Amino acid sequence: MSEAPAGGYGLHQSSFRRRVHLVLDSAIATEIWTLLLHRTYVTLVLTSVAAVVLESMPELAIRYASWFDVVEMLSLGAFTVDYMLRLWSAPEHTPYAEMHPWRARWEWARTGWAIIDLLSILPFVLAFFVPADFKVLVLLRLLRFFKLARYSAGMRSLLAALEAERKALMASMMVLLGLVLVTASAMHLFEHEAQPEKFGSIPDAMWWAIVTLTTVGYGDVVPVTVAGRIVAGFTMIMGLMMLALPIGIVANAFAEEIHRREFVVTWGMLARVPLFSSLDAAEIAEVMRYLRSQTMPAQTLIVRKGEDARCMYFVAAGEVEVEATSGPVRLGEGRFFGEMALLRNQPRNANIRSVTPVKLLLLDGVDLRSIMDRNPEIQRRIEAVMAERV
Ligand code: CMP
């Protein structure tokens, strides 16, 4: 990891902050001690969650009380430091790079990840104000489990899918809630005389409605009148239909999210990159295996001057603008950028922003090297383009 250069955009004061950010937040650990830290973090999360679960068994809670305390204090301490460091280094996230540091921290603190982090250390804060055996604290401590998602690509895709479809999901929840209200009221109307203890009020009947609409059907409350049974039949059918809706929405969004990550797997896209035109079919297939994909909205900062480089980019669709020293340069479909820092082992030398929504193909530095080693022609072409840019 190299130091950020002095000057330019104020990064020189924060190279330590940048290191902290990279160590904590890189999804893929490339350095040994980043990897070690991630493993320790995962172990700590698992241990603390296991401790919370085991502590709920009275005989274990008494026998190993001091052990449970040690695990809890250790993990609370570690997660609190972790949260503070993440909050402090939040301005280093590329999308927040141009914000005031406190604005960037506020933006970060509002993300799902940050909220989970905060909730999982809340027992620490709350312990000062409420009695220690407050039951909600156990639930908050178990939320730590979700911290693991940070290091799981699959989980990130699933969360992104839920986030993308949150409006549709909310809408289907509203419809479900409406159905609970309507069917519970109808059941109350028809059954309250026959079974006053079970359908005596609408809230009582709502329990039945929820159990029925979700197709769980405990069978603890059942209609006995003919009208009640007709309503029940309607409720069951509506329940099946309405539950299928959110499942379909999530499944579809998840498939799309995965597809988005896999859009690289098309020949057409690589064929439009002139750099790869000298490759034969087998070589193209191989390069395709190395490429990852990313879509970005317009006006997003993609590469930040002074940042350490991990990959280079190919524009598969859309247009980006390089803030080169000689003036702005636009790069469109088929062009590449971010090669200089990789090949010269130096920080990024320009900011690059998307002009339109873009689809990018990402190639990691190590993979670039191995491709160049096997294809001197590619190496020659990249170097030629690079020489022109200097
Ligand atoms: P890198 O230094 O890794 O990150 C910024 C990138 O901007 C750089 O690689 C080049 O790919 C690109 N770049 C820099 N200067 C120019 C230029 N004059 N014309 C086109 N691209 C450039």
mmCIF file of C-alpha atoms and ligand atoms in Angstrom:
data_model
loop_
_atom_site.group_PDB
_atom_site.id
_atom_site.type_symbol
_atom_site.label_atom_id
_atom_site.label_comp_id
_atom_site.label_asym_id
_atom_site.label_seq_id
_atom_site.Cartn_x
_atom_site.Cartn_y
_atom_site.Cartn_z
ATOM 1 C CA MET A 1 0.000 0.000 0.000
ATOM 2 C CA SER A 2 1.622 3.269 -0.998
ATOM 3 C CA GLU A 3 1.211 6.637 0.653
ATOM 4 C CA ALA A 4 -1.146 9.159 -0.846
ATOM 5 C CA PRO A 5 0.757 11.973 -2.500
ATOM 6 C CA ALA A 6 1.103 15.313 -0.854
ATOM 7 C CA GLY A 7 -1.126 18.028 -2.223
ATOM 8 C CA GLY A 8 -3.998 17.914 -4.636
ATOM 9 C CA TYR A 9 -7.042 17.240 -2.497
ATOM 10 C CA GLY A 10 -5.975 17.104 1.079
ATOM 11 C CA LEU A 11 -5.322 13.376 1.275
ATOM 12 C CA HIS A 12 -1.840 13.923 2.628
ATOM 13 C CA GLN A 13 -3.227 14.669 6.073
ATOM 14 C CA SER A 14 -5.170 11.477 6.098
ATOM 15 C CA SER A 15 -2.943 8.712 4.817
ATOM 16 C CA PHE A 16 -3.267 6.959 8.162
ATOM 17 C CA ARG A 17 -7.039 7.317 7.986
ATOM 18 C CA ARG A 18 -6.879 5.906 4.476
ATOM 19 C CA ARG A 19 -4.910 2.892 5.667
ATOM 20 C CA VAL A 20 -7.430 2.280 8.417
ATOM 21 C CA HIS A 21 -10.240 2.503 5.881
ATOM 22 C CA LEU A 22 -8.567 0.094 3.461
ATOM 23 C CA VAL A 23 -7.800 -2.435 6.163
ATOM 24 C CA LEU A 24 -11.317 -2.348 7.622
ATOM 25 C CA ASP A 25 -13.318 -2.029 4.478
ATOM 26 C CA SER A 26 -11.645 -3.890 1.667
ATOM 27 C CA ALA A 27 -14.045 -6.680 0.780
ATOM 28 C CA ILE A 28 -11.164 -8.758 -0.546
ATOM 29 C CA ALA A 29 -8.191 -8.995 1.768
ATOM 30 C CA THR A 30 -4.955 -8.997 -0.170
ATOM 31 C CA GLU A 31 -2.491 -8.316 2.608
ATOM 32 C CA ILE A 32 -1.741 -10.872 5.236
ATOM 33 C CA TRP A 33 -2.653 -8.800 8.203
ATOM 34 C CA THR A 34 -5.839 -7.437 6.635
ATOM 35 C CA LEU A 35 -6.789 -11.054 6.132
ATOM 36 C CA LEU A 36 -5.856 -11.803 9.726
ATOM 37 C CA LEU A 37 -7.960 -8.924 10.973
ATOM 38 C CA HIS A 38 -10.960 -10.073 8.926
ATOM 39 C CA ARG A 39 -10.600 -13.615 10.264
ATOM 40 C CA THR A 40 -10.354 -12.335 13.846
ATOM 41 C CA TYR A 41 -13.422 -10.213 13.268
ATOM 42 C CA VAL A 42 -15.440 -13.161 11.927
ATOM 43 C CA THR A 43 -14.266 -15.361 14.829
ATOM 44 C CA LEU A 44 -15.210 -12.699 17.340
ATOM 45 C CA VAL A 45 -18.677 -12.295 15.826
ATOM 46 C CA LEU A 46 -19.268 -16.063 15.864
ATOM 47 C CA THR A 47 -17.933 -16.448 19.408
ATOM 48 C CA SER A 48 -19.987 -13.614 20.786
ATOM 49 C CA VAL A 49 -23.177 -14.846 19.095
ATOM 50 C CA ALA A 50 -22.545 -18.401 20.367
ATOM 51 C CA ALA A 51 -21.985 -16.999 23.871
ATOM 52 C CA VAL A 52 -25.300 -15.118 23.798
ATOM 53 C CA VAL A 53 -27.137 -18.270 22.723
ATOM 54 C CA LEU A 54 -25.447 -20.559 25.274
ATOM 55 C CA GLU A 55 -25.898 -18.023 28.040
ATOM 56 C CA SER A 56 -29.646 -18.422 27.693
ATOM 57 C CA MET A 57 -29.318 -21.948 29.166
ATOM 58 C CA PRO A 58 -29.541 -21.397 32.960
ATOM 59 C CA GLU A 59 -27.127 -24.181 33.958
ATOM 60 C CA LEU A 60 -24.425 -22.930 31.564
ATOM 61 C CA ALA A 61 -25.067 -19.308 32.482
ATOM 62 C CA ILE A 62 -24.322 -20.060 36.129
ATOM 63 C CA ARG A 63 -21.385 -22.397 35.629
ATOM 64 C CA TYR A 64 -19.516 -20.258 33.062
ATOM 65 C CA ALA A 65 -20.726 -16.823 34.113
ATOM 66 C CA SER A 66 -17.259 -15.294 34.203
ATOM 67 C CA TRP A 67 -16.367 -16.689 30.758
ATOM 68 C CA PHE A 68 -19.501 -15.209 29.261
ATOM 69 C CA ASP A 69 -18.620 -11.869 30.828
ATOM 70 C CA VAL A 70 -15.117 -11.965 29.370
ATOM 71 C CA VAL A 71 -16.400 -12.771 25.855
ATOM 72 C CA GLU A 72 -19.003 -10.032 26.092
ATOM 73 C CA MET A 73 -16.592 -7.390 27.337
ATOM 74 C CA LEU A 74 -14.006 -8.343 24.734
ATOM 75 C CA SER A 75 -16.420 -8.298 21.827
ATOM 76 C CA LEU A 76 -18.169 -5.124 22.971
ATOM 77 C CA GLY A 77 -14.811 -3.411 23.315
ATOM 78 C CA ALA A 78 -13.639 -4.620 19.912
ATOM 79 C CA PHE A 79 -16.894 -3.752 18.119
ATOM 80 C CA THR A 80 -16.997 -0.325 19.714
ATOM 81 C CA VAL A 81 -13.458 0.443 18.551
ATOM 82 C CA ASP A 82 -14.368 -1.001 15.155
ATOM 83 C CA TYR A 83 -17.406 1.289 14.895
ATOM 84 C CA MET A 84 -15.443 4.362 15.948
ATOM 85 C CA LEU A 85 -12.693 3.638 13.417
ATOM 86 C CA ARG A 86 -15.166 3.043 10.622
ATOM 87 C CA LEU A 87 -16.977 6.256 11.444
ATOM 88 C CA TRP A 88 -13.744 8.206 11.591
ATOM 89 C CA SER A 89 -12.462 6.800 8.297
ATOM 90 C CA ALA A 90 -15.821 7.113 6.468
ATOM 91 C CA PRO A 91 -14.656 10.153 4.412
ATOM 92 C CA GLU A 92 -12.243 7.781 2.661
ATOM 93 C CA HIS A 93 -15.080 5.951 0.885
ATOM 94 C CA THR A 94 -14.745 6.994 -2.754
ATOM 95 C CA PRO A 95 -18.433 8.029 -3.179
ATOM 96 C CA TYR A 96 -18.123 10.375 -0.167
ATOM 97 C CA ALA A 97 -14.697 11.663 -1.159
ATOM 98 C CA GLU A 98 -15.826 15.111 -2.127
ATOM 99 C CA MET A 99 -18.050 15.734 0.869
ATOM 100 C CA HIS A 100 -17.140 17.513 4.050
ATOM 101 C CA PRO A 101 -15.756 14.837 6.445
ATOM 102 C CA TRP A 102 -18.677 15.179 8.863
ATOM 103 C CA ARG A 103 -21.215 14.999 6.066
ATOM 104 C CA ALA A 104 -19.438 11.847 4.819
ATOM 105 C CA ARG A 105 -19.606 10.334 8.331
ATOM 106 C CA TRP A 106 -23.276 11.153 8.577
ATOM 107 C CA GLU A 107 -23.921 9.546 5.157
ATOM 108 C CA TRP A 108 -22.014 6.447 6.256
ATOM 109 C CA ALA A 109 -23.782 6.270 9.616
ATOM 110 C CA ARG A 110 -27.104 6.048 7.786
ATOM 111 C CA THR A 111 -26.177 2.978 5.727
ATOM 112 C CA GLY A 112 -27.569 -0.428 6.677
ATOM 113 C CA TRP A 113 -24.114 -1.699 7.644
ATOM 114 C CA ALA A 114 -23.477 1.185 9.999
ATOM 115 C CA ILE A 115 -26.866 0.775 11.651
ATOM 116 C CA ILE A 116 -26.192 -2.923 12.282
ATOM 117 C CA ASP A 117 -22.788 -2.020 13.706
ATOM 118 C CA LEU A 118 -24.301 0.580 15.960
ATOM 119 C CA LEU A 119 -27.123 -1.664 17.185
ATOM 120 C CA SER A 120 -24.662 -4.384 18.068
ATOM 121 C CA ILE A 121 -22.708 -2.085 20.376
ATOM 122 C CA LEU A 122 -25.795 -0.418 21.776
ATOM 123 C CA PRO A 123 -25.828 -2.746 24.829
ATOM 124 C CA PHE A 124 -22.565 -1.090 25.773
ATOM 125 C CA VAL A 125 -24.115 2.353 25.659
ATOM 126 C CA LEU A 126 -27.469 1.324 27.124
ATOM 127 C CA ALA A 127 -25.849 -0.519 30.012
ATOM 128 C CA PHE A 128 -25.117 2.888 31.517
ATOM 129 C CA PHE A 129 -28.774 3.812 31.564
ATOM 130 C CA VAL A 130 -30.822 0.636 32.046
ATOM 131 C CA PRO A 131 -30.536 -2.479 34.231
ATOM 132 C CA ALA A 132 -28.084 -4.992 32.785
ATOM 133 C CA ASP A 133 -30.595 -7.827 32.414
ATOM 134 C CA PHE A 134 -32.764 -5.857 30.003
ATOM 135 C CA LYS A 135 -34.112 -8.538 27.655
ATOM 136 C CA VAL A 136 -34.001 -6.468 24.475
ATOM 137 C CA LEU A 137 -30.231 -6.330 24.861
ATOM 138 C CA VAL A 138 -30.012 -10.036 24.085
ATOM 139 C CA LEU A 139 -31.753 -9.442 20.784
ATOM 140 C CA LEU A 140 -29.456 -6.533 19.969
ATOM 141 C CA ARG A 141 -26.416 -8.642 20.765
ATOM 142 C CA LEU A 142 -27.642 -11.329 18.375
ATOM 143 C CA LEU A 143 -27.855 -8.739 15.609
ATOM 144 C CA ARG A 144 -24.079 -8.993 15.493
ATOM 145 C CA PHE A 145 -24.556 -12.094 13.414
ATOM 146 C CA PHE A 146 -25.438 -9.863 10.465
ATOM 147 C CA LYS A 147 -22.031 -8.204 10.668
ATOM 148 C CA LEU A 148 -20.759 -11.329 8.920
ATOM 149 C CA ALA A 149 -22.621 -10.294 5.782
ATOM 150 C CA ARG A 150 -19.928 -7.656 5.245
ATOM 151 C CA TYR A 151 -17.569 -10.368 4.074
ATOM 152 C CA SER A 152 -20.055 -12.390 1.999
ATOM 153 C CA ALA A 153 -20.546 -11.443 -1.650
ATOM 154 C CA GLY A 154 -23.773 -13.482 -1.848
ATOM 155 C CA MET A 155 -25.250 -11.729 1.152
ATOM 156 C CA ARG A 156 -24.328 -8.355 -0.288
ATOM 157 C CA SER A 157 -26.192 -9.217 -3.496
ATOM 158 C CA LEU A 158 -29.234 -10.297 -1.522
ATOM 159 C CA LEU A 159 -29.239 -7.076 0.497
ATOM 160 C CA ALA A 160 -28.805 -5.046 -2.673
ATOM 161 C CA ALA A 161 -31.810 -6.880 -4.159
ATOM 162 C CA LEU A 162 -33.943 -6.130 -1.085
ATOM 163 C CA GLU A 163 -32.846 -2.516 -1.159
ATOM 164 C CA ALA A 164 -33.654 -2.160 -4.861
ATOM 165 C CA GLU A 165 -37.131 -3.591 -4.404
ATOM 166 C CA ARG A 166 -37.970 -1.994 -1.078
ATOM 167 C CA LYS A 167 -40.867 0.015 -2.510
ATOM 168 C CA ALA A 168 -42.520 -3.010 -4.123
ATOM 169 C CA LEU A 169 -41.957 -5.029 -0.944
ATOM 170 C CA MET A 170 -43.488 -2.304 1.189
ATOM 171 C CA ALA A 171 -46.466 -2.199 -1.165
ATOM 172 C CA SER A 172 -47.050 -5.949 -0.862
ATOM 173 C CA MET A 173 -46.721 -5.698 2.927
ATOM 174 C CA MET A 174 -49.372 -2.974 2.897
ATOM 175 C CA VAL A 175 -51.721 -5.180 0.888
ATOM 176 C CA LEU A 176 -51.095 -8.046 3.317
ATOM 177 C CA LEU A 177 -51.819 -5.765 6.262
ATOM 178 C CA GLY A 178 -55.041 -4.607 4.603
ATOM 179 C CA LEU A 179 -56.102 -8.216 4.121
ATOM 180 C CA VAL A 180 -55.390 -8.987 7.781
ATOM 181 C CA LEU A 181 -57.643 -6.102 8.791
ATOM 182 C CA VAL A 182 -60.483 -6.989 6.421
ATOM 183 C CA THR A 183 -60.505 -10.744 7.080
ATOM 184 C CA ALA A 184 -60.125 -10.293 10.853
ATOM 185 C CA SER A 185 -63.076 -7.872 10.902
ATOM 186 C CA ALA A 186 -65.218 -10.250 8.840
ATOM 187 C CA MET A 187 -64.360 -13.177 11.117
ATOM 188 C CA HIS A 188 -65.128 -11.099 14.189
ATOM 189 C CA LEU A 189 -68.495 -10.253 12.666
ATOM 190 C CA PHE A 190 -69.457 -13.853 11.877
ATOM 191 C CA GLU A 191 -67.842 -15.753 14.736
ATOM 192 C CA HIS A 192 -67.938 -13.513 17.797
ATOM 193 C CA GLU A 193 -71.253 -14.946 19.022
ATOM 194 C CA ALA A 194 -70.268 -18.576 18.559
ATOM 195 C CA GLN A 195 -66.720 -18.166 19.955
ATOM 196 C CA PRO A 196 -66.548 -14.969 22.020
ATOM 197 C CA GLU A 197 -63.263 -15.983 23.659
ATOM 198 C CA LYS A 198 -61.477 -16.357 20.294
ATOM 199 C CA PHE A 199 -63.163 -13.826 18.015
ATOM 200 C CA GLY A 200 -64.526 -11.444 20.666
ATOM 201 C CA SER A 201 -62.657 -8.452 19.257
ATOM 202 C CA ILE A 202 -60.956 -7.528 16.014
ATOM 203 C CA PRO A 203 -57.455 -7.713 17.585
ATOM 204 C CA ASP A 204 -58.294 -11.263 18.797
ATOM 205 C CA ALA A 205 -59.427 -12.207 15.296
ATOM 206 C CA MET A 206 -56.256 -10.685 13.816
ATOM 207 C CA TRP A 207 -54.190 -13.462 15.341
ATOM 208 C CA TRP A 208 -56.283 -15.974 13.382
ATOM 209 C CA ALA A 209 -55.993 -13.828 10.230
ATOM 210 C CA ILE A 210 -52.210 -13.639 10.406
ATOM 211 C CA VAL A 211 -51.817 -17.366 11.098
ATOM 212 C CA THR A 212 -54.129 -18.161 8.185
ATOM 213 C CA LEU A 213 -52.856 -15.622 5.641
ATOM 214 C CA THR A 214 -49.278 -16.732 6.150
ATOM 215 C CA THR A 215 -50.425 -20.350 5.540
ATOM 216 C CA VAL A 216 -49.022 -21.366 8.949
ATOM 217 C CA GLY A 217 -52.403 -22.519 10.328
ATOM 218 C CA TYR A 218 -51.652 -23.599 13.908
ATOM 219 C CA GLY A 219 -55.247 -24.772 14.213
ATOM 220 C CA ASP A 220 -55.619 -23.213 17.662
ATOM 221 C CA VAL A 221 -58.463 -21.018 16.432
ATOM 222 C CA VAL A 222 -60.894 -22.340 13.782
ATOM 223 C CA PRO A 223 -64.198 -21.006 12.449
ATOM 224 C CA VAL A 224 -67.378 -22.956 13.279
ATOM 225 C CA THR A 225 -70.091 -21.018 11.458
ATOM 226 C CA VAL A 226 -70.783 -21.435 7.750
ATOM 227 C CA ALA A 227 -70.139 -17.750 7.011
ATOM 228 C CA GLY A 228 -66.910 -17.953 9.043
ATOM 229 C CA ARG A 229 -65.734 -20.917 7.003
ATOM 230 C CA ILE A 230 -66.468 -19.139 3.745
ATOM 231 C CA VAL A 231 -64.405 -16.166 4.922
ATOM 232 C CA ALA A 232 -61.671 -18.607 6.007
ATOM 233 C CA GLY A 233 -61.608 -20.229 2.552
ATOM 234 C CA PHE A 234 -61.246 -16.823 0.911
ATOM 235 C CA THR A 235 -58.517 -15.867 3.399
ATOM 236 C CA MET A 236 -56.502 -19.023 2.689
ATOM 237 C CA ILE A 237 -56.581 -18.480 -1.062
ATOM 238 C CA MET A 238 -55.694 -14.800 -0.722
ATOM 239 C CA GLY A 239 -52.911 -15.756 1.663
ATOM 240 C CA LEU A 240 -51.334 -18.066 -0.900
ATOM 241 C CA MET A 241 -51.532 -15.438 -3.609
ATOM 242 C CA MET A 242 -50.294 -12.548 -1.504
ATOM 243 C CA LEU A 243 -47.350 -14.442 -0.044
ATOM 244 C CA ALA A 244 -46.198 -15.472 -3.492
ATOM 245 C CA LEU A 245 -45.896 -11.794 -4.397
ATOM 246 C CA PRO A 246 -42.964 -10.729 -2.152
ATOM 247 C CA ILE A 247 -41.244 -14.050 -2.787
ATOM 248 C CA GLY A 248 -41.470 -13.427 -6.533
ATOM 249 C CA ILE A 249 -40.271 -9.838 -6.162
ATOM 250 C CA VAL A 250 -37.216 -10.839 -4.116
ATOM 251 C CA ALA A 251 -36.348 -13.819 -6.331
ATOM 252 C CA ASN A 252 -36.565 -11.688 -9.454
ATOM 253 C CA ALA A 253 -34.491 -8.859 -7.974
ATOM 254 C CA PHE A 254 -31.893 -11.328 -6.752
ATOM 255 C CA ALA A 255 -31.629 -12.925 -10.182
ATOM 256 C CA GLU A 256 -31.220 -9.473 -11.725
ATOM 257 C CA GLU A 257 -28.545 -8.537 -9.228
ATOM 258 C CA ILE A 258 -26.603 -11.706 -9.997
ATOM 259 C CA HIS A 259 -27.086 -11.091 -13.687
ATOM 260 C CA ARG A 260 -25.725 -7.598 -13.259
ATOM 261 C CA ARG A 261 -22.582 -9.052 -11.800
ATOM 262 C CA GLU A 262 -22.351 -11.516 -14.621
ATOM 263 C CA PHE A 263 -22.934 -9.260 -17.592
ATOM 264 C CA VAL A 264 -19.277 -9.769 -18.443
ATOM 265 C CA VAL A 265 -20.004 -13.197 -19.707
ATOM 266 C CA THR A 266 -20.765 -12.000 -23.210
ATOM 267 C CA TRP A 267 -18.439 -12.212 -26.131
ATOM 268 C CA GLY A 268 -19.880 -9.133 -27.771
ATOM 269 C CA MET A 269 -18.707 -6.933 -24.949
ATOM 270 C CA LEU A 270 -15.109 -8.090 -25.109
ATOM 271 C CA ALA A 271 -15.109 -7.963 -28.884
ATOM 272 C CA ARG A 272 -15.814 -4.214 -28.669
ATOM 273 C CA VAL A 273 -12.617 -3.642 -26.672
ATOM 274 C CA PRO A 274 -9.929 -3.035 -29.333
ATOM 275 C CA LEU A 275 -7.230 -4.138 -26.916
ATOM 276 C CA PHE A 276 -8.499 -7.689 -27.061
ATOM 277 C CA SER A 277 -8.964 -7.871 -30.831
ATOM 278 C CA SER A 278 -5.695 -9.765 -31.261
ATOM 279 C CA LEU A 279 -6.861 -12.594 -28.998
ATOM 280 C CA ASP A 280 -8.173 -15.872 -30.296
ATOM 281 C CA ALA A 281 -11.311 -17.549 -28.969
ATOM 282 C CA ALA A 282 -9.577 -19.505 -26.210
ATOM 283 C CA GLU A 283 -7.719 -16.432 -25.002
ATOM 284 C CA ILE A 284 -10.871 -14.315 -24.965
ATOM 285 C CA ALA A 285 -12.582 -17.019 -22.927
ATOM 286 C CA GLU A 286 -9.732 -16.868 -20.475
ATOM 287 C CA VAL A 287 -9.719 -13.076 -20.160
ATOM 288 C CA MET A 288 -13.473 -13.230 -19.580
ATOM 289 C CA ARG A 289 -12.901 -15.329 -16.496
ATOM 290 C CA TYR A 290 -10.817 -12.581 -14.924
ATOM 291 C CA LEU A 291 -13.174 -9.703 -15.545
ATOM 292 C CA ARG A 292 -15.686 -8.499 -13.013
ATOM 293 C CA SER A 293 -18.456 -6.084 -13.806
ATOM 294 C CA GLN A 294 -19.859 -3.005 -12.240
ATOM 295 C CA THR A 295 -22.629 -0.619 -13.228
ATOM 296 C CA MET A 296 -22.545 2.966 -12.040
ATOM 297 C CA PRO A 297 -24.949 5.872 -12.373
ATOM 298 C CA ALA A 298 -23.938 9.087 -14.117
ATOM 299 C CA GLN A 299 -21.754 11.574 -12.229
ATOM 300 C CA THR A 300 -20.143 8.968 -9.993
ATOM 301 C CA LEU A 301 -16.511 9.329 -8.993
ATOM 302 C CA ILE A 302 -14.994 6.049 -10.191
ATOM 303 C CA VAL A 303 -11.287 6.648 -9.725
ATOM 304 C CA ARG A 304 -9.952 9.107 -7.219
ATOM 305 C CA LYS A 305 -6.640 10.872 -7.710
ATOM 306 C CA GLY A 306 -4.035 9.720 -5.221
ATOM 307 C CA GLU A 307 -5.843 6.492 -4.391
ATOM 308 C CA ASP A 308 -4.020 3.172 -4.364
ATOM 309 C CA ALA A 309 -4.855 1.082 -7.399
ATOM 310 C CA ARG A 310 -6.169 -2.451 -7.377
ATOM 311 C CA CYS A 311 -7.636 -2.800 -10.825
ATOM 312 C CA MET A 312 -7.997 -1.231 -14.229
ATOM 313 C CA TYR A 313 -11.272 -0.611 -16.052
ATOM 314 C CA PHE A 314 -12.732 -1.132 -19.503
ATOM 315 C CA VAL A 315 -15.771 0.837 -20.580
ATOM 316 C CA ALA A 316 -18.347 -1.689 -21.795
ATOM 317 C CA ALA A 317 -21.079 0.934 -22.210
ATOM 318 C CA GLY A 318 -21.445 4.637 -21.496
ATOM 319 C CA GLU A 319 -18.843 7.345 -21.166
ATOM 320 C CA VAL A 320 -16.428 8.557 -18.491
ATOM 321 C CA GLU A 321 -14.407 11.738 -18.127
ATOM 322 C CA VAL A 322 -10.781 11.858 -17.026
ATOM 323 C CA GLU A 323 -9.695 15.054 -15.278
ATOM 324 C CA ALA A 324 -6.278 14.915 -16.914
ATOM 325 C CA THR A 325 -3.692 17.601 -16.265
ATOM 326 C CA SER A 326 -3.984 18.697 -19.902
ATOM 327 C CA GLY A 327 -7.778 19.088 -19.565
ATOM 328 C CA PRO A 328 -10.814 16.809 -19.482
ATOM 329 C CA VAL A 329 -10.653 13.708 -21.699
ATOM 330 C CA ARG A 330 -13.717 11.594 -22.463
ATOM 331 C CA LEU A 331 -13.419 7.842 -22.877
ATOM 332 C CA GLY A 332 -16.250 5.841 -24.415
ATOM 333 C CA GLU A 333 -17.116 2.233 -25.178
ATOM 334 C CA GLY A 334 -14.131 -0.037 -25.679
ATOM 335 C CA ARG A 335 -11.601 2.324 -24.050
ATOM 336 C CA PHE A 336 -9.724 1.562 -20.859
ATOM 337 C CA PHE A 337 -8.374 3.530 -17.897
ATOM 338 C CA GLY A 338 -6.666 3.018 -14.559
ATOM 339 C CA GLU A 339 -3.733 1.160 -16.154
ATOM 340 C CA MET A 340 -1.034 3.682 -15.224
ATOM 341 C CA ALA A 341 -1.149 3.283 -11.475
ATOM 342 C CA LEU A 342 -1.068 -0.501 -11.825
ATOM 343 C CA LEU A 343 1.793 -0.698 -14.269
ATOM 344 C CA ARG A 344 3.907 1.996 -12.661
ATOM 345 C CA ASN A 345 3.101 1.068 -9.099
ATOM 346 C CA GLN A 346 2.038 4.541 -8.169
ATOM 347 C CA PRO A 347 -1.162 6.243 -6.962
ATOM 348 C CA ARG A 348 -3.930 7.173 -9.423
ATOM 349 C CA ASN A 349 -2.939 10.291 -11.346
ATOM 350 C CA ALA A 350 -6.398 11.671 -12.143
ATOM 351 C CA ASN A 351 -10.008 11.719 -11.021
ATOM 352 C CA ILE A 352 -12.387 9.855 -13.314
ATOM 353 C CA ARG A 353 -16.120 10.368 -13.271
ATOM 354 C CA SER A 354 -18.943 8.746 -15.189
ATOM 355 C CA VAL A 355 -20.622 11.154 -17.603
ATOM 356 C CA THR A 356 -23.514 8.822 -18.421
ATOM 357 C CA PRO A 357 -24.576 5.651 -16.598
ATOM 358 C CA VAL A 358 -21.718 3.217 -17.309
ATOM 359 C CA LYS A 359 -21.033 -0.478 -17.425
ATOM 360 C CA LEU A 360 -17.445 -1.223 -16.535
ATOM 361 C CA LEU A 361 -15.328 -4.342 -16.697
ATOM 362 C CA LEU A 362 -12.761 -4.547 -13.913
ATOM 363 C CA LEU A 363 -9.465 -6.349 -14.210
ATOM 364 C CA ASP A 364 -7.361 -6.851 -11.084
ATOM 365 C CA GLY A 365 -3.688 -5.888 -11.163
ATOM 366 C CA VAL A 366 -2.410 -9.433 -10.706
ATOM 367 C CA ASP A 367 -4.637 -10.722 -13.484
ATOM 368 C CA LEU A 368 -3.523 -7.908 -15.785
ATOM 369 C CA ARG A 369 0.079 -8.935 -15.205
ATOM 370 C CA SER A 370 -0.570 -12.567 -15.944
ATOM 371 C CA ILE A 371 -2.513 -11.687 -19.107
ATOM 372 C CA MET A 372 0.318 -9.408 -20.255
ATOM 373 C CA ASP A 373 2.910 -12.068 -19.522
ATOM 374 C CA ARG A 374 1.137 -14.454 -21.824
ATOM 375 C CA ASN A 375 0.263 -11.848 -24.464
ATOM 376 C CA PRO A 376 3.127 -9.478 -25.249
ATOM 377 C CA GLU A 377 0.922 -7.898 -27.907
ATOM 378 C CA ILE A 378 -1.535 -6.727 -25.218
ATOM 379 C CA GLN A 379 1.330 -5.399 -23.143
ATOM 380 C CA ARG A 380 2.667 -3.499 -26.141
ATOM 381 C CA ARG A 381 -0.715 -1.925 -26.898
ATOM 382 C CA ILE A 382 -1.382 -0.884 -23.320
ATOM 383 C CA GLU A 383 2.041 0.685 -23.089
ATOM 384 C CA ALA A 384 1.489 2.518 -26.364
ATOM 385 C CA VAL A 385 -1.799 4.014 -25.119
ATOM 386 C CA MET A 386 -0.160 4.887 -21.808
ATOM 387 C CA ALA A 387 2.714 6.658 -23.545
ATOM 388 C CA GLU A 388 0.228 8.757 -25.526
ATOM 389 C CA ARG A 389 -1.570 9.733 -22.316
ATOM 390 C CA VAL A 390 1.591 10.915 -20.637
HETATM 391 P P1 CMP B 1 -4.348 5.737 -13.317
HETATM 392 O O1 CMP B 1 -3.261 6.665 -12.942
HETATM 393 O O2 CMP B 1 -4.312 4.355 -12.804
HETATM 394 O O3 CMP B 1 -5.725 6.411 -12.879
HETATM 395 C C1 CMP B 1 -6.154 7.564 -13.551
HETATM 396 C C2 CMP B 1 -6.228 7.222 -15.017
HETATM 397 O O4 CMP B 1 -6.619 8.252 -15.860
HETATM 398 C C3 CMP B 1 -4.876 6.834 -15.530
HETATM 399 O O5 CMP B 1 -4.466 5.667 -14.901
HETATM 400 C C4 CMP B 1 -5.159 6.777 -16.993
HETATM 401 O O6 CMP B 1 -5.793 5.557 -17.328
HETATM 402 C C5 CMP B 1 -6.176 7.889 -17.145
HETATM 403 N N1 CMP B 1 -5.540 9.072 -17.734
HETATM 404 C C6 CMP B 1 -4.627 9.884 -17.189
HETATM 405 N N2 CMP B 1 -4.290 10.873 -18.035
HETATM 406 C C7 CMP B 1 -4.996 10.682 -19.169
HETATM 407 C C8 CMP B 1 -5.094 11.342 -20.421
HETATM 408 N N3 CMP B 1 -4.379 12.435 -20.715
HETATM 409 N N4 CMP B 1 -5.932 10.819 -21.354
HETATM 410 C C9 CMP B 1 -6.654 9.740 -21.097
HETATM 411 N N5 CMP B 1 -6.597 9.068 -19.936
HETATM 412 C C10 CMP B 1 -5.793 9.518 -18.961
#
